[in-house]
Amino acid sequence: MSDDLALQVENLDVHYKDFQALWNVSLEVKRGEIVSIIGANGAGKSTLLNTISGLMVPTQGHITFFGKDIFGLSAHKNLAGGLSLVPEGRRVFSRLTVYENLVMGSYTPRARSGRDEALDRLYNLFPILKARSDQMADTLSGGEQQMLAIARALMSDPKMVLCDEVSLGLAPAVIKDIYKRLNQINDEGLTIVLVEQDIQRSLKAARHAYVMLEGKVVLEGDPSSLTEEEVKKAYFGI
Amino acid sequence: MEELAQPILNGILLGGLYAIVAIGMSTMFGIVKLVNLAHGDLMILASFLCLSFMTWLGVSPLLSLFVVVPIMYFVGFFVQGYLINRVLGKEMEPPLLVAFGISIILQNLLLLIFTPDARTLETSLAIKTIPIADFLNIPVIYLIDFLLGLGSISALYFFFQRTYMGRAIRAASDDETAAQLMGVNTRNIYAKAMGIAMMTAAMAGVLIGMTFTFYPHTGPQYLIIAFGVVVIGGLGSMKGALAGGLILAIAQLLGAHFFGPGFQLFCGYVVLLVVLALRPQGIFGTI
């Protein structure tokens, strides 16, 4: 039964010094699923992703990734283990070219051998990046930078990718395009966790959804079984 | 015109040496925003290391580079990995103070071990010249400074552009968090970067020792040259270090030519002030 579990988070508490950002958060992601975490600004979504990926150190709880305990492991070790994060705000390397950004994505020894195939695959997925490969990353538009951030996170051939607010500040047409690509790579077998403020879009994409409010998970379920009323109540805490 | 040829030629050749003196400090500033006040003293440490190997093993200074350069890599790795990384954070002052402390400790350690005597890395190359015209000679030692300086900088440039580690260093300096998400152990990569900066310092130290006399307290003198070079050229830029080195050295030697040796340093700093006034970010600076 636990064989198809990709990620399991149990009773996670996270503090920023004296402030508790996450309270007893638990969630499960099955292999090959798209799971959505929605919530308003400051609900703790990014904190949760940053903690899972190892950028932040949790206070207590359990995090298991494909059966392996990764609680408190640092980000570079988690990446080597196949857990990749597309960070909030894209964070592309602005003074490196698009090509160099992608090459950095294959930094781990495991990824280096498959670099050229991964490059081909991602250039196919995002043809615009191939056209822009020699440009500095900071000359790209917001949407292109987001595609670069996603492609870069996929260069290491991860087992799971966590996406933090990939639609933030982008035009609806671009968002639609990016979601199409995310569905495409999910069809190829990659497990995806999406964090969004945009309720409609992320519920449509997901197999399972969690709603967070003030550092706690307040609602979870199959998007088709959740009523709009329920979700709105949980989202705004009314 | 003819009498200007010699100081200009010497200035160009010396510029290569100044560039390699500055490049390590400039690089580390570009990567971790560290102003390494101990850079000059670490260079002089390399000069004394070279001196020791020459006395123990009877090798020439250039041959001793094969030992001194790797040793300095580990010195740099240790200094960054175990001292400066501990205080690396949002503020610039703590790393600055650690570097200052290392500078004081090194100067006094060298004084204790080697006494305050003037030293030089003796080599027969120091007095050789290649005549290329009646009025123009190439001092062989300056030529070696220039070629090895230029060679090291080219190698460094290649390293930063083409290798995984070089790209990882640039990526980490761009965005530390994002680099960690690519699987880079950034603290470890900073230590390695300092190791590489110290390899250039080792090269600079040995060349300085072969070209000039040095004492345990000569470090700050070259630190100031390094500062001059990066201010003129632009902090963190490799092209800038090369251009800055050339400009500072030519200004110094032309100054000495026109106004006498007492004006050598003065003229260098006048150029420095002019650049600061007209282009405060340096010639190739981006800020």
Short mmCIF file of C-alpha atoms in Angstrom, two decimals, chain B residues 122-275:
data_model
loop_
_atom_site.label_atom_id
_atom_site.label_comp_id
_atom_site.label_asym_id
_atom_site.label_seq_id
_atom_site.Cartn_x
_atom_site.Cartn_y
_atom_site.Cartn_z
CA GLU B 122 66.81 34.65 -5.96
CA THR B 123 66.87 33.72 -9.59
CA SER B 124 69.30 34.42 -12.40
CA LEU B 125 66.33 35.58 -14.48
CA ALA B 126 66.08 38.74 -12.39
CA ILE B 127 68.99 40.48 -14.08
CA LYS B 128 68.56 39.23 -17.66
CA THR B 129 67.21 41.49 -20.36
CA ILE B 130 66.32 41.01 -24.01
CA PRO B 131 67.43 44.01 -26.11
CA ILE B 132 64.98 44.78 -28.91
CA ALA B 133 66.27 48.24 -29.90
CA ASP B 134 69.03 50.66 -28.89
CA PHE B 135 66.76 52.38 -26.47
CA LEU B 136 64.53 49.45 -25.48
CA ASN B 137 65.16 46.35 -23.39
CA ILE B 138 62.68 43.76 -22.15
CA PRO B 139 63.48 42.79 -18.56
CA VAL B 140 63.06 39.00 -18.59
CA ILE B 141 61.57 38.85 -15.10
CA TYR B 142 58.86 41.38 -16.03
CA LEU B 143 58.11 39.36 -19.14
CA ILE B 144 57.67 36.23 -17.02
CA ASP B 145 55.41 38.16 -14.61
CA PHE B 146 53.29 39.30 -17.52
CA LEU B 147 53.04 35.92 -19.25
CA LEU B 148 52.32 33.91 -16.11
CA GLY B 149 49.87 36.56 -14.90
CA LEU B 150 48.01 36.58 -18.19
CA GLY B 151 48.14 32.79 -18.42
CA SER B 152 46.68 32.35 -14.93
CA ILE B 153 43.88 34.81 -15.61
CA SER B 154 43.02 33.09 -18.89
CA ALA B 155 42.96 29.73 -17.12
CA LEU B 156 40.71 31.21 -14.43
CA TYR B 157 38.38 32.66 -17.06
CA PHE B 158 38.15 29.30 -18.80
CA PHE B 159 37.47 27.61 -15.46
CA PHE B 160 34.60 29.97 -14.65
CA GLN B 161 33.02 29.74 -18.11
CA ARG B 162 33.40 26.09 -18.98
CA THR B 163 33.49 23.83 -15.94
CA TYR B 164 30.64 22.66 -13.73
CA MET B 165 32.44 23.95 -10.66
CA GLY B 166 33.11 27.34 -12.23
CA ARG B 167 29.48 27.69 -13.29
CA ALA B 168 28.36 26.56 -9.84
CA ILE B 169 30.50 29.29 -8.25
CA ARG B 170 28.96 31.92 -10.53
CA ALA B 171 25.47 30.55 -9.94
CA ALA B 172 25.96 30.58 -6.16
CA SER B 173 27.14 34.18 -6.28
CA ASP B 174 24.05 35.07 -8.32
CA ASP B 175 21.50 33.36 -6.05
CA GLU B 176 22.66 31.16 -3.18
CA THR B 177 19.26 29.59 -2.52
CA ALA B 178 18.65 28.74 -6.16
CA ALA B 179 22.11 27.18 -6.37
CA GLN B 180 21.28 24.95 -3.40
CA LEU B 181 18.15 23.87 -5.26
CA MET B 182 20.39 22.78 -8.15
CA GLY B 183 22.22 20.47 -5.76
CA VAL B 184 25.14 22.77 -5.02
CA ASN B 185 26.55 22.64 -1.50
CA THR B 186 27.14 26.39 -1.46
CA ARG B 187 29.27 26.58 1.69
CA ASN B 188 31.59 23.96 0.26
CA ILE B 189 31.70 25.73 -3.09
CA TYR B 190 32.66 29.02 -1.38
CA ALA B 191 35.58 27.28 0.32
CA LYS B 192 36.71 25.85 -3.01
CA ALA B 193 36.38 29.28 -4.63
CA MET B 194 38.63 30.75 -1.96
CA GLY B 195 41.06 27.89 -2.57
CA ILE B 196 41.18 28.88 -6.21
CA ALA B 197 41.58 32.57 -5.34
CA MET B 198 44.52 31.55 -3.16
CA MET B 199 46.05 29.64 -6.08
CA THR B 200 46.20 32.95 -7.94
CA ALA B 201 47.58 34.57 -4.79
CA ALA B 202 50.29 31.90 -4.69
CA MET B 203 51.22 32.67 -8.27
CA ALA B 204 51.26 36.40 -7.46
CA GLY B 205 53.31 35.88 -4.29
CA VAL B 206 56.02 33.90 -6.04
CA LEU B 207 56.21 36.40 -8.92
CA ILE B 208 56.41 39.31 -6.47
CA GLY B 209 59.17 37.55 -4.56
CA MET B 210 61.16 37.01 -7.75
CA THR B 211 60.70 40.59 -8.92
CA PHE B 212 60.96 42.66 -5.72
CA THR B 213 62.19 42.32 -2.16
CA PHE B 214 59.64 41.42 0.48
CA TYR B 215 59.31 41.47 4.27
CA PRO B 216 56.75 39.85 6.62
CA HIS B 217 54.83 43.13 6.61
CA THR B 218 54.83 43.74 2.83
CA GLY B 219 51.30 42.29 2.43
CA PRO B 220 49.27 45.48 2.93
CA GLN B 221 51.38 47.23 0.29
CA TYR B 222 50.12 44.73 -2.31
CA LEU B 223 46.63 44.77 -0.83
CA ILE B 224 46.54 48.47 -1.67
CA ILE B 225 47.70 47.73 -5.21
CA ALA B 226 44.95 45.12 -5.45
CA PHE B 227 42.41 47.69 -4.26
CA GLY B 228 43.70 50.21 -6.79
CA VAL B 229 43.39 47.69 -9.61
CA VAL B 230 39.83 46.63 -8.75
CA VAL B 231 38.66 50.19 -8.18
CA ILE B 232 39.96 51.21 -11.60
CA GLY B 233 38.78 48.07 -13.38
CA GLY B 234 35.55 47.37 -11.52
CA LEU B 235 35.02 44.94 -8.62
CA GLY B 236 34.36 41.35 -9.54
CA SER B 237 35.23 41.74 -13.22
CA MET B 238 38.12 39.76 -14.73
CA LYS B 239 38.50 42.03 -17.75
CA GLY B 240 38.46 44.89 -15.24
CA ALA B 241 41.34 43.41 -13.25
CA LEU B 242 43.43 43.16 -16.40
CA ALA B 243 42.61 46.68 -17.56
CA GLY B 244 43.02 48.08 -14.06
CA GLY B 245 46.40 46.41 -13.67
CA LEU B 246 47.67 47.85 -16.94
CA ILE B 247 46.39 51.36 -16.24
CA LEU B 248 47.74 51.49 -12.69
CA ALA B 249 51.17 50.15 -13.66
CA ILE B 250 51.58 52.39 -16.69
CA ALA B 251 50.48 55.43 -14.65
CA GLN B 252 53.00 54.58 -11.95
CA LEU B 253 55.94 54.09 -14.29
CA LEU B 254 55.18 57.14 -16.43
CA GLY B 255 54.88 59.15 -13.21
CA ALA B 256 58.27 57.90 -12.10
CA HIS B 257 59.69 58.72 -15.51
CA PHE B 258 58.46 62.31 -15.63
CA PHE B 259 58.64 63.39 -11.99
CA GLY B 260 61.16 61.02 -10.41
CA PRO B 261 60.83 57.73 -8.48
CA GLY B 262 59.26 59.49 -5.49
CA PHE B 263 56.17 60.14 -7.58
CA GLN B 264 55.63 56.55 -8.70
CA LEU B 265 52.95 55.64 -6.15
CA PHE B 266 51.51 59.15 -6.14
CA CYS B 267 50.78 59.10 -9.87
CA GLY B 268 49.08 55.72 -9.59
CA TYR B 269 46.69 57.13 -7.00
CA VAL B 270 46.00 60.26 -9.02
CA VAL B 271 44.73 58.03 -11.83
CA LEU B 272 42.73 56.10 -9.23
CA LEU B 273 41.09 59.33 -8.05
CA VAL B 274 40.33 60.40 -11.59
CA VAL B 275 38.62 57.09 -12.33
#
